[in-house]
Coordinates of N, CA and C in Angstrom, one line a residue:
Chain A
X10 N -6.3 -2.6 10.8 CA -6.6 -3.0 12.1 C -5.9 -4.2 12.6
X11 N -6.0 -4.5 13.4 CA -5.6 -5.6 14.5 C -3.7 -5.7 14.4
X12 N -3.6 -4.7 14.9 CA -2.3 -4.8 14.6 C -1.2 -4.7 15.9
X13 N 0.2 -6.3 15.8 CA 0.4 -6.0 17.7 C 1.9 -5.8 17.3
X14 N 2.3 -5.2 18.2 CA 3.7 -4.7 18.3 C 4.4 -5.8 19.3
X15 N 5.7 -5.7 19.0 CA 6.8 -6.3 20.5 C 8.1 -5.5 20.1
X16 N 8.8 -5.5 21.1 CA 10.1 -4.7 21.9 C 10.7 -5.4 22.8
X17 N 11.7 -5.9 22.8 CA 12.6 -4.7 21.4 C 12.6 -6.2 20.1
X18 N 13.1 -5.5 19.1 CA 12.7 -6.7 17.8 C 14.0 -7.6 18.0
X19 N 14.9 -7.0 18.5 CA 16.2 -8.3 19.2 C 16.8 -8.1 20.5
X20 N 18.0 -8.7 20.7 CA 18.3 -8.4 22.1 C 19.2 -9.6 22.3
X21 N 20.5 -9.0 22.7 CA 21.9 -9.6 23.0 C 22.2 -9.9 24.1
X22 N 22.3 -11.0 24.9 CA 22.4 -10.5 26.6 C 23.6 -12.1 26.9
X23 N 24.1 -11.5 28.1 CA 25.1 -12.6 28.4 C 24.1 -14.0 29.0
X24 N 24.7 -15.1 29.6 CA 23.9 -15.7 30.1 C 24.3 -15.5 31.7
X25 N 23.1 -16.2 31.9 CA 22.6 -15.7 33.2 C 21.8 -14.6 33.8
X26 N 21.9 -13.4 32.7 CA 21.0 -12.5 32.9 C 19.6 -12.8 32.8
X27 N 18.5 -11.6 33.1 CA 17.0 -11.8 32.4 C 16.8 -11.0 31.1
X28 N 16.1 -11.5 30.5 CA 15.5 -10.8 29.4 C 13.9 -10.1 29.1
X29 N 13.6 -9.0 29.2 CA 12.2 -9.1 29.3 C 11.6 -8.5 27.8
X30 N 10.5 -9.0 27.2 CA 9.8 -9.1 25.9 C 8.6 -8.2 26.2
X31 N 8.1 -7.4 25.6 CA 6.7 -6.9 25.2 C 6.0 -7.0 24.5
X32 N 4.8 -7.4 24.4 CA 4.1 -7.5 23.3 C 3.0 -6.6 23.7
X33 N 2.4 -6.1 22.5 CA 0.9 -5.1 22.5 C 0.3 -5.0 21.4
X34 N -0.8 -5.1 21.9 CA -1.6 -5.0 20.9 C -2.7 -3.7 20.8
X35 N -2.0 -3.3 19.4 CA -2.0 -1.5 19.2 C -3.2 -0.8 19.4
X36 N -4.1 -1.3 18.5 CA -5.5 -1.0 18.3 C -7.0 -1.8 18.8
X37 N -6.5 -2.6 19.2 CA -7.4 -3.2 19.4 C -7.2 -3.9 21.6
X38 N -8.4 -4.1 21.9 CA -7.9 -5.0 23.3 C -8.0 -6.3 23.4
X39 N -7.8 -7.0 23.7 CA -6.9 -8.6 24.1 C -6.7 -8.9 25.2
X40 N -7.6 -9.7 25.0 CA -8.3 -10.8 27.0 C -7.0 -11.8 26.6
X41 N -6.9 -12.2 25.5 CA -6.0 -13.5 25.2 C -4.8 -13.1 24.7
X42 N -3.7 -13.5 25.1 CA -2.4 -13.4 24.3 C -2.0 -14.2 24.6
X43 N -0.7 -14.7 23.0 CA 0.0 -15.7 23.1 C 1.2 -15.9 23.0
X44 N 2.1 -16.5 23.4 CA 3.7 -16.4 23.1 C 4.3 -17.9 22.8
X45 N 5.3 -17.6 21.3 CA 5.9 -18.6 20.6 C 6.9 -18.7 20.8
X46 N 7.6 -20.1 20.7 CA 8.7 -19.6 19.6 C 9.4 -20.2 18.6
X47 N 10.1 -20.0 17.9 CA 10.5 -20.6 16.9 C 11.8 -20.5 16.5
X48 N 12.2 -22.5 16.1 CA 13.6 -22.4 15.4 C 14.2 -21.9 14.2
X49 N 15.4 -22.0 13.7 CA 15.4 -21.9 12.3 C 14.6 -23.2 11.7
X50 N 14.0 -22.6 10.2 CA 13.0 -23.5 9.6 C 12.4 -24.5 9.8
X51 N 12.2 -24.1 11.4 CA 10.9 -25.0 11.6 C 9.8 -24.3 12.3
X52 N 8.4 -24.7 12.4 CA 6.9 -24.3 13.0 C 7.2 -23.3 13.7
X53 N 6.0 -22.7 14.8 CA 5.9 -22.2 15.8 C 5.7 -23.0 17.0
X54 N 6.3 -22.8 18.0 CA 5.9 -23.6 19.3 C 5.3 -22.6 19.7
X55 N 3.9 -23.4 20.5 CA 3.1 -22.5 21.4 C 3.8 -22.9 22.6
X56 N 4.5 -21.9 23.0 CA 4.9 -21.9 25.0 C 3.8 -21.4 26.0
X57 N 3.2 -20.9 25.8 CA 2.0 -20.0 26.9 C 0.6 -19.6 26.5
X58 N -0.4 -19.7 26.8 CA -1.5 -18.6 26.7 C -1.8 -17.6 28.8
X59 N -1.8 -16.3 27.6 CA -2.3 -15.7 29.0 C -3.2 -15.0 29.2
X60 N -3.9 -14.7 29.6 CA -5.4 -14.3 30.1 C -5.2 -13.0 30.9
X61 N -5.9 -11.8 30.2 CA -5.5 -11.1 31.4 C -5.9 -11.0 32.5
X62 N -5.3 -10.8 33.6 CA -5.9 -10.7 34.9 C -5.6 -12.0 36.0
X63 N -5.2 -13.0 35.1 CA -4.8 -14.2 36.1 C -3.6 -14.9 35.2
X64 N -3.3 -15.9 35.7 CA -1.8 -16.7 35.4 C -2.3 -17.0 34.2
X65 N -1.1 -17.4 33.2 CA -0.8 -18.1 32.6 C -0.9 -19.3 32.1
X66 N -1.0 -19.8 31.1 CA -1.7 -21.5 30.8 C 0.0 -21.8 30.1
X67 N 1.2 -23.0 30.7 CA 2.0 -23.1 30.3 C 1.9 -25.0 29.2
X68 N 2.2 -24.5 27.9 CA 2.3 -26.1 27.3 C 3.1 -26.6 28.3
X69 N 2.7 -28.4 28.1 CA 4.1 -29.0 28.4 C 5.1 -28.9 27.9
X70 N 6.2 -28.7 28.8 CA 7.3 -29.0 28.5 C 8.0 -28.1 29.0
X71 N 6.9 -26.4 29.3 CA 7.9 -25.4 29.1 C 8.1 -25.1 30.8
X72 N 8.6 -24.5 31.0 CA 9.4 -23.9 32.6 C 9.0 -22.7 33.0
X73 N 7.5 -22.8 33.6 CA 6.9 -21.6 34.3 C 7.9 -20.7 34.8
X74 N 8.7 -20.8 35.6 CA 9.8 -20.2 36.3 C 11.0 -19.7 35.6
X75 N 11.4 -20.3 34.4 CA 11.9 -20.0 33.6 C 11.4 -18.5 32.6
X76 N 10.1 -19.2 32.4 CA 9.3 -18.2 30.9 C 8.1 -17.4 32.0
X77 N 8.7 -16.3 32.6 CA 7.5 -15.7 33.8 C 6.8 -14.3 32.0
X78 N 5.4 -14.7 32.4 CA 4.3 -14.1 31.7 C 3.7 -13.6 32.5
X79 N 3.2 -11.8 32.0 CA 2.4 -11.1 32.7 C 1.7 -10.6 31.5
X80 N 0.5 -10.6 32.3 CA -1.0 -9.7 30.9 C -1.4 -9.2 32.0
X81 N -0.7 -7.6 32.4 CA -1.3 -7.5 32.8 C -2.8 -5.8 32.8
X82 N -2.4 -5.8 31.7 CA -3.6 -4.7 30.9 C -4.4 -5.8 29.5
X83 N -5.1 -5.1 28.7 CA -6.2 -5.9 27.8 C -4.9 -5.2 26.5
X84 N -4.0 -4.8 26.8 CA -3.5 -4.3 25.7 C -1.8 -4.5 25.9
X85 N -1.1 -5.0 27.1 CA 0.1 -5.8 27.2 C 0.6 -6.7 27.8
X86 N 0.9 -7.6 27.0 CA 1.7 -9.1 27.8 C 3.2 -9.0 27.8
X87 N 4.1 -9.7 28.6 CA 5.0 -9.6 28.5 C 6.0 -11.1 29.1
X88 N 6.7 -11.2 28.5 CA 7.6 -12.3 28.1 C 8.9 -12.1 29.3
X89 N 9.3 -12.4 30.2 CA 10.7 -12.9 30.9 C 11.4 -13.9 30.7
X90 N 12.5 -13.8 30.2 CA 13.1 -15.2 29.9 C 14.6 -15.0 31.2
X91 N 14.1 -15.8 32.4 CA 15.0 -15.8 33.7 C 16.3 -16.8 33.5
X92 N 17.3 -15.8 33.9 CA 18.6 -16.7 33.9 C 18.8 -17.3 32.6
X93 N 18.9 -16.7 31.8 CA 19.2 -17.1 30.4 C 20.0 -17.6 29.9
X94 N 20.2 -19.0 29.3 CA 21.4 -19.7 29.0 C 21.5 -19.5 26.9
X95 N 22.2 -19.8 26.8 CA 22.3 -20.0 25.1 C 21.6 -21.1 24.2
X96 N 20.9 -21.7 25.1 CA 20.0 -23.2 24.8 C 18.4 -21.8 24.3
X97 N 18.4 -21.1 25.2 CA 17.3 -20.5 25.1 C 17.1 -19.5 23.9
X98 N 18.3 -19.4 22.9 CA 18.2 -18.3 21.6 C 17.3 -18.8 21.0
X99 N 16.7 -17.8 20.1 CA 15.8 -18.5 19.6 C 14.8 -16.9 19.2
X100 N 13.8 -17.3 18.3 CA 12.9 -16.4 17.9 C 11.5 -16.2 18.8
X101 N 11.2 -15.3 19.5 CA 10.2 -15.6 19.9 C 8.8 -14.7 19.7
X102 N 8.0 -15.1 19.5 CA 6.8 -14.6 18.9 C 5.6 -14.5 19.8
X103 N 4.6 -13.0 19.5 CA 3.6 -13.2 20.5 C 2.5 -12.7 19.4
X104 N 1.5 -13.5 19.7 CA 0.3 -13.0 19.3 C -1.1 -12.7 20.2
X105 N -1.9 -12.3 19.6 CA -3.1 -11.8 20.6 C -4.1 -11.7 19.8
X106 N -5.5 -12.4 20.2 CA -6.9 -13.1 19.7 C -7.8 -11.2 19.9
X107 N -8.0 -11.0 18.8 CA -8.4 -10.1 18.2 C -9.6 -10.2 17.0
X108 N -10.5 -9.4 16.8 CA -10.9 -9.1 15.8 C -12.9 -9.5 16.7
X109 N -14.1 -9.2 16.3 CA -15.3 -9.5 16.6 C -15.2 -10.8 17.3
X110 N -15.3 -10.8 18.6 CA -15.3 -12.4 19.0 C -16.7 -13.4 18.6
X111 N -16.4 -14.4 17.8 CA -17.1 -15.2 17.2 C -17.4 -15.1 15.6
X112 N -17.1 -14.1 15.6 CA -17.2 -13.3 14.1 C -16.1 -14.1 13.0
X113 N -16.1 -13.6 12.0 CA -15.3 -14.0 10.3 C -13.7 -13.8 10.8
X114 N -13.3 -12.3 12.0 CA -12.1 -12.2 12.1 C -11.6 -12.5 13.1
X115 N -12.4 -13.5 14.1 CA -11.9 -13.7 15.8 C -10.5 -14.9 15.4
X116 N -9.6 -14.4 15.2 CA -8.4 -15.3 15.3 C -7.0 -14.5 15.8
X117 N -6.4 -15.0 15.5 CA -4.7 -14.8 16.2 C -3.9 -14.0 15.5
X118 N -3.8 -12.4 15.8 CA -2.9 -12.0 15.1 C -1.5 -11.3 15.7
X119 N 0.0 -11.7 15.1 CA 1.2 -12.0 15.1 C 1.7 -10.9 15.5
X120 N 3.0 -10.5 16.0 CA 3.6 -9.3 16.3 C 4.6 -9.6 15.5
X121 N 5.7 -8.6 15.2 CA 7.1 -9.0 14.3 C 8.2 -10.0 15.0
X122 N 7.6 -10.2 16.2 CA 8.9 -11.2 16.5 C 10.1 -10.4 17.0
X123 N 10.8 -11.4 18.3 CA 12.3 -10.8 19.1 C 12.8 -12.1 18.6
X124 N 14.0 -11.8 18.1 CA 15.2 -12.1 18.3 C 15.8 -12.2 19.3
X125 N 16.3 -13.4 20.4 CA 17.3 -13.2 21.5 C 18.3 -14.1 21.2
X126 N 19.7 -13.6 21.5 CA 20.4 -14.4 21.4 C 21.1 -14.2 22.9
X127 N 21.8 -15.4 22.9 CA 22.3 -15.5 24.7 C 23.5 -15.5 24.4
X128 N 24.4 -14.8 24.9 CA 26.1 -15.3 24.4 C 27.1 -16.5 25.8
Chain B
X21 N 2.8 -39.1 14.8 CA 2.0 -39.1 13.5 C 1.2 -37.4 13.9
X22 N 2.1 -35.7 13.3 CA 2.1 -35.0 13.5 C 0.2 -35.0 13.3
X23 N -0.3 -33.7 14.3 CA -1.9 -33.3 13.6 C -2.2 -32.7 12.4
X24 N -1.1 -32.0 12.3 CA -1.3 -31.2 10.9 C -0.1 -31.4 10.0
X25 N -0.3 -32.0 8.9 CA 1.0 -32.5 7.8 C 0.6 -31.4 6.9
X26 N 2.1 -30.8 6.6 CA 2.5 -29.6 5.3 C 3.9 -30.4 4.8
X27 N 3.8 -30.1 3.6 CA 4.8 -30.7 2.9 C 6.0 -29.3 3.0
X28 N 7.2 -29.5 3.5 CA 8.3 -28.4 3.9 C 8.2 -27.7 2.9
X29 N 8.5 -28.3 1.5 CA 8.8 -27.7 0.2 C 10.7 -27.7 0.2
X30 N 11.3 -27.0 -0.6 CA 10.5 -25.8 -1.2 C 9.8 -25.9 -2.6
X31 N 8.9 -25.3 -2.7 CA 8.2 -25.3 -4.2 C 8.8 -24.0 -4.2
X32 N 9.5 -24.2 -5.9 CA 9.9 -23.1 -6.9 C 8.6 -23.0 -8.1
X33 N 8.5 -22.0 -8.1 CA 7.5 -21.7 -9.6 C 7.9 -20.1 -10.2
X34 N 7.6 -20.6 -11.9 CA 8.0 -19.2 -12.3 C 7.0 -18.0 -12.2
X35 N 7.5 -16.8 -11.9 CA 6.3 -15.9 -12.0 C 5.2 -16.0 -12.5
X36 N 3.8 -15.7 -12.2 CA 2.4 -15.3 -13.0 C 2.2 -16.8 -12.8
X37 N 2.8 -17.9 -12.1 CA 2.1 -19.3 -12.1 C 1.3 -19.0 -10.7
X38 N 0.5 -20.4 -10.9 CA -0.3 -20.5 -10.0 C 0.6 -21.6 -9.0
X39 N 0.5 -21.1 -7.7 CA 1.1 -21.3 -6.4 C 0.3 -22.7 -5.5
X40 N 0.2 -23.7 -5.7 CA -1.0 -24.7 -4.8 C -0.1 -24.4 -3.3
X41 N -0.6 -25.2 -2.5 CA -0.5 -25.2 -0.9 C -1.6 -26.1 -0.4
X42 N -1.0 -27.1 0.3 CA -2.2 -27.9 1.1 C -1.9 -28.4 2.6
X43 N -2.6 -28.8 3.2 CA -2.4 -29.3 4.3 C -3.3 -30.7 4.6
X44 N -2.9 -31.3 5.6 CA -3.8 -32.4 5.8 C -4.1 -32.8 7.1
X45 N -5.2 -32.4 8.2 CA -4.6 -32.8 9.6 C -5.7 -34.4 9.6
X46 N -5.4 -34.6 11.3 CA -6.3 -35.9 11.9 C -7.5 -35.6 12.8
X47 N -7.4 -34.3 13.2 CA -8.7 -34.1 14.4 C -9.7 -33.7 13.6
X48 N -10.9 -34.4 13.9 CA -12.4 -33.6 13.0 C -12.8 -32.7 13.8
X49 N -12.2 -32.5 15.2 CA -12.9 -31.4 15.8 C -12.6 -29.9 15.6
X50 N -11.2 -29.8 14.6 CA -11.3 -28.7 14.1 C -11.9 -27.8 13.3
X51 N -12.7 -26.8 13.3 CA -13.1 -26.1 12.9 C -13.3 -24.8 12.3
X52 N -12.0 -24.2 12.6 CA -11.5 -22.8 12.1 C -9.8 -23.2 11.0
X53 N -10.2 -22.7 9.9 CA -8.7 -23.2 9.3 C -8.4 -21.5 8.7
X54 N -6.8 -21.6 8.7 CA -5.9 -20.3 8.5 C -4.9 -20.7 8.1
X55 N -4.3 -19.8 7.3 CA -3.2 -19.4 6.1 C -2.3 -18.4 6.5
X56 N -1.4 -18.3 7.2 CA -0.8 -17.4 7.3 C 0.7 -17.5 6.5
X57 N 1.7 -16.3 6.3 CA 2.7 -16.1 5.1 C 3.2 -15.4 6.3
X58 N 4.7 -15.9 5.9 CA 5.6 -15.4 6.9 C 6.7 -15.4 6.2
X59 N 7.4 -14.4 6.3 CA 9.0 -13.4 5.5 C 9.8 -14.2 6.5
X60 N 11.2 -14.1 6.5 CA 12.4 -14.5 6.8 C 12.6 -13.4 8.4
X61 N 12.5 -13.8 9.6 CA 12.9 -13.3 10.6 C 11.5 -11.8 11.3
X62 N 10.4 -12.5 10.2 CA 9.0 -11.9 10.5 C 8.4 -12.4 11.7
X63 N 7.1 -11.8 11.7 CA 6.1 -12.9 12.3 C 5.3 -12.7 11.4
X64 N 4.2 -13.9 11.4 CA 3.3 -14.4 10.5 C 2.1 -13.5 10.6
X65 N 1.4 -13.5 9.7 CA 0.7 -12.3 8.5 C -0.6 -12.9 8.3
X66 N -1.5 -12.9 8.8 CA -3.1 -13.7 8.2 C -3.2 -13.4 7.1
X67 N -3.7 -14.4 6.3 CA -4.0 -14.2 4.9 C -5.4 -14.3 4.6
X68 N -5.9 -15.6 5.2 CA -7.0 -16.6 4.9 C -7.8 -17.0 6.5
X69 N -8.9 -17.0 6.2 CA -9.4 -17.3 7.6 C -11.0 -17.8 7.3
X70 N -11.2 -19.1 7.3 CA -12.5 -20.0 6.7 C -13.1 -21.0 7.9
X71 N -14.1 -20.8 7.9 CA -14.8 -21.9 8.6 C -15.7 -22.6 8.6
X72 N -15.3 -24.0 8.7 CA -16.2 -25.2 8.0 C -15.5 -25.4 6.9
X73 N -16.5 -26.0 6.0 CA -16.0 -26.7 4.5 C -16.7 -25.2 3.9
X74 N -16.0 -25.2 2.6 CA -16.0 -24.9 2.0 C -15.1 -24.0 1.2
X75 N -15.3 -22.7 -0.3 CA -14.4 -21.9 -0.4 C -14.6 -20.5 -0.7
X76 N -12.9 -19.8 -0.2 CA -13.2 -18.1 -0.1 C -12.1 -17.8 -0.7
X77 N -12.4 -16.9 -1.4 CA -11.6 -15.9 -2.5 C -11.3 -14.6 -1.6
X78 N -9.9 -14.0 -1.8 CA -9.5 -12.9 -1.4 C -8.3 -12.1 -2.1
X79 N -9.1 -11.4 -3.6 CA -7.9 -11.3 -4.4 C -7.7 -12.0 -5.0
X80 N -6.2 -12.6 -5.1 CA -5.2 -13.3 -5.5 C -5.3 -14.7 -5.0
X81 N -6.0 -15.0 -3.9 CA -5.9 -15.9 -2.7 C -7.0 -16.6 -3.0
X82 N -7.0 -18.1 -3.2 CA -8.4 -18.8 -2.5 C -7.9 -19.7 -1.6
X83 N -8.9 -20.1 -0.6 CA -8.9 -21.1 0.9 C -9.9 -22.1 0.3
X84 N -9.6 -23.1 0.1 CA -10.5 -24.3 0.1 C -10.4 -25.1 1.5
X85 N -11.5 -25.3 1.8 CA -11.8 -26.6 3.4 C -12.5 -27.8 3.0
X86 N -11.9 -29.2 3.0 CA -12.9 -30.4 2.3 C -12.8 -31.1 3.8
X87 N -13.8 -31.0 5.1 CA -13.6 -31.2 6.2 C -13.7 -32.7 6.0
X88 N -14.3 -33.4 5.2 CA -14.9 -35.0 4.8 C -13.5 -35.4 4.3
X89 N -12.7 -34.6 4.1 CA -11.3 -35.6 3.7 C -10.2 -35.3 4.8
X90 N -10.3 -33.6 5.6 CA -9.7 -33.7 6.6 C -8.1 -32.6 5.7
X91 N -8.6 -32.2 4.8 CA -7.5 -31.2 3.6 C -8.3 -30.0 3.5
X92 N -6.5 -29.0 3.4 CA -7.2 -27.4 3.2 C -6.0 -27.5 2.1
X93 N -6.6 -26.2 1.6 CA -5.9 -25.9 0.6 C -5.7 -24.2 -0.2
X94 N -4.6 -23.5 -0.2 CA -5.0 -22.4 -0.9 C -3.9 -22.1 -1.9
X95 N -4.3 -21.1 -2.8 CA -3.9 -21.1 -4.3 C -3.5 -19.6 -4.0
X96 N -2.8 -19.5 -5.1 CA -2.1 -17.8 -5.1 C -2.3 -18.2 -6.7
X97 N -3.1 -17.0 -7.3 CA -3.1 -16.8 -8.3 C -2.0 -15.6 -9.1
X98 N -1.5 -16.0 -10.7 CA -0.4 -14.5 -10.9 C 0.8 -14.2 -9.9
X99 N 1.0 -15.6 -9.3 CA 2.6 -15.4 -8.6 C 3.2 -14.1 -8.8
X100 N 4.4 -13.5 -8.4 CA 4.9 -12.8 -7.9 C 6.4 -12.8 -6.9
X101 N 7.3 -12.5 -7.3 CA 8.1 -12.9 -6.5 C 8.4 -12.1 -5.0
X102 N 7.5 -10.9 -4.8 CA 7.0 -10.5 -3.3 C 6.5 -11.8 -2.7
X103 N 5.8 -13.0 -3.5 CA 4.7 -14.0 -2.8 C 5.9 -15.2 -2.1
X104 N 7.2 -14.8 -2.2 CA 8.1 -15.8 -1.9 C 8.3 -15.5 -0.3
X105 N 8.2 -16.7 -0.1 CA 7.7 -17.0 1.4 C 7.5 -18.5 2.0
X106 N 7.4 -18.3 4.0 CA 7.0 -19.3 4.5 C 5.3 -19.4 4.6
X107 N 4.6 -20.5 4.2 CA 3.0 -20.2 4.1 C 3.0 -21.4 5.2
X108 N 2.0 -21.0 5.9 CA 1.5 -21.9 7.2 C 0.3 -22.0 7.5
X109 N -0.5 -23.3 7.1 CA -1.7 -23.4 7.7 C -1.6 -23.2 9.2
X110 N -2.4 -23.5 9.7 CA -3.4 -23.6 11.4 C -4.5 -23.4 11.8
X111 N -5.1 -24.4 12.5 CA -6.3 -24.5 13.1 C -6.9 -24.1 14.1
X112 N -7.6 -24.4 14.2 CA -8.1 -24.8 15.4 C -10.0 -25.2 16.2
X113 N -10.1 -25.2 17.2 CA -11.3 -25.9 17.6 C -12.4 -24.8 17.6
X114 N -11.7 -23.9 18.3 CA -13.0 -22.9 18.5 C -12.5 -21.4 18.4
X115 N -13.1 -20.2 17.3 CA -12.4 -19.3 17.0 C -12.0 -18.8 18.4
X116 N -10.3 -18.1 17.9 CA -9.7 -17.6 18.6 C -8.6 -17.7 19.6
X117 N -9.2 -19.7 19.3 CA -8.7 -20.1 20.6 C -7.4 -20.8 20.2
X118 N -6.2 -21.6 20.7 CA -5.0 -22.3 20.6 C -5.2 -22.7 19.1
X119 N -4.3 -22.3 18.6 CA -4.0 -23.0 17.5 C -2.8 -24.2 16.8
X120 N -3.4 -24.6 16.0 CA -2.3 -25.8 16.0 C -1.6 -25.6 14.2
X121 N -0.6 -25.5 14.3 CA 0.2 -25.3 12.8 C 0.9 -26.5 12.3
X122 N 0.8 -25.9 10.9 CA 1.1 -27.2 9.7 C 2.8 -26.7 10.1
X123 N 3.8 -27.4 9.5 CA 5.4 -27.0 9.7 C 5.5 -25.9 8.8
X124 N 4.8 -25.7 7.5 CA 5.4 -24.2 7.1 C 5.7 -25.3 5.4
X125 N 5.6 -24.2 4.9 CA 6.0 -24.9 3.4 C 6.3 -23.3 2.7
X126 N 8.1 -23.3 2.4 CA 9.0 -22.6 1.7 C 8.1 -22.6 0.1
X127 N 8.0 -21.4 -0.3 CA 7.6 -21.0 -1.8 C 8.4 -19.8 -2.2
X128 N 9.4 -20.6 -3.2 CA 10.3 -19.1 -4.4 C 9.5 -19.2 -5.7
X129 N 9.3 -17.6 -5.8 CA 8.4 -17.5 -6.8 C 9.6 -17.0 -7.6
X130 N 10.1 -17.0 -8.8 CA 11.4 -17.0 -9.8 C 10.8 -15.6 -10.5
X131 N 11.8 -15.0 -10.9 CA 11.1 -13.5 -11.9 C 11.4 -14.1 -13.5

């Protein structure tokens, strides 16, 4: 169980284009989803939480307008990365708060991760 | 002065050893601690998932929480060189909710 997909698992695009990310979460439904991302060997950055049904909660630092996020079912979020420059490659990761809420399993579980690279 | 300190590594060990891992953050308001294992170009894998002090066995796996010192800790027992990996604690305040991660600590388990 708790198991979340994303698409496509990479994705090559010139810059300037958009890129759009999916995440889902397969078996289970998800009021909460989250989106990462991450350099080579180092952590996860949390960029967003989103809630379905209303906007987005963006960390500092990151570029609403840049990184546009939609939840908008209990079972897909989705990732736009607008006007994409080569600063922006990078691994990016979504997860979604799953399992009995308040229970042993209410935590965050991972999708396999996109690869984008900007040329 | 990061919330959660993981030592990068890498720790090398030879097979069938025992694997340590610890973490150390600053906020006592954290409450929920996790372990997750992440492969090369993955995403991260729950392993462990404890709350409050104390410890949980899963397998191979134990999660220690000593919330009085503000350290977690988990062990892989009988290494394995499948166990070679990125291991990442993370917290957080209230299940479910934002979590905050150690940097990841590299482990090659040797055959």
């Amino acid at each position: 169980g708790a198991v979340v997909s994303q698409h496509p698992s990479w994705v090559i695009c010139k810059s300037g284009t958009s890129v759009k990310i999916e995440c889902r979460s397969l078996d289970f439904q998800a009021t909460t989803m989250f989106w990462y991302r991450q350099f080579p060997k180092q952590s996860l950055m949390l960029m967003a939480t989103s809630n379905e049904g209303s906007k987005a909660t963006y960390e500092q630092g990151v570029e609403k307008d840049k990184f546009l996020i939609n939840h908008a079912s209990l079972t897909l979020s989705t990732l736009t990365v607008t006007s994409a420059h080569p600063e922006d490659s990078s691994f990016y990761i979504c997860s979604a708060r799953g399992g009995l809420a308040g229970g042993p399993t209410d935590t965050q579980y991972f999708g396999p991760g996109t690869r984008l690279t900007v040329l | 002065q990061k919330e959660v300190e993981q030592d990068p590594g890498p720790l090398s060990v030879p097979e069938g050893a025992i694997v340590s891992l610890n973490c150390t953050y600053s906020n006592s308001a954290f409450q929920y601690f996790m372990w997750y294992r992440q492969y090369s170009r993955k995403g991260p894998e729950l392993l462990m998932y404890t709350y409050s002090s104390g410890n949980k066995e899963d397998g191979r796996f134990t999660a220690q929480v000593d919330k009085s010192s503000k350290y977690i800790s988990l062990f892989i027992r009988d290494s394995q060189p499948s166990d070679s990996a990125t291991y990442l604690c993370a917290m957080s305040r209230a299940a479910g909710n934002k979590l905050t991660f150690g940097g990841g600590t590299r482990v090659l388990v040797k055959p």
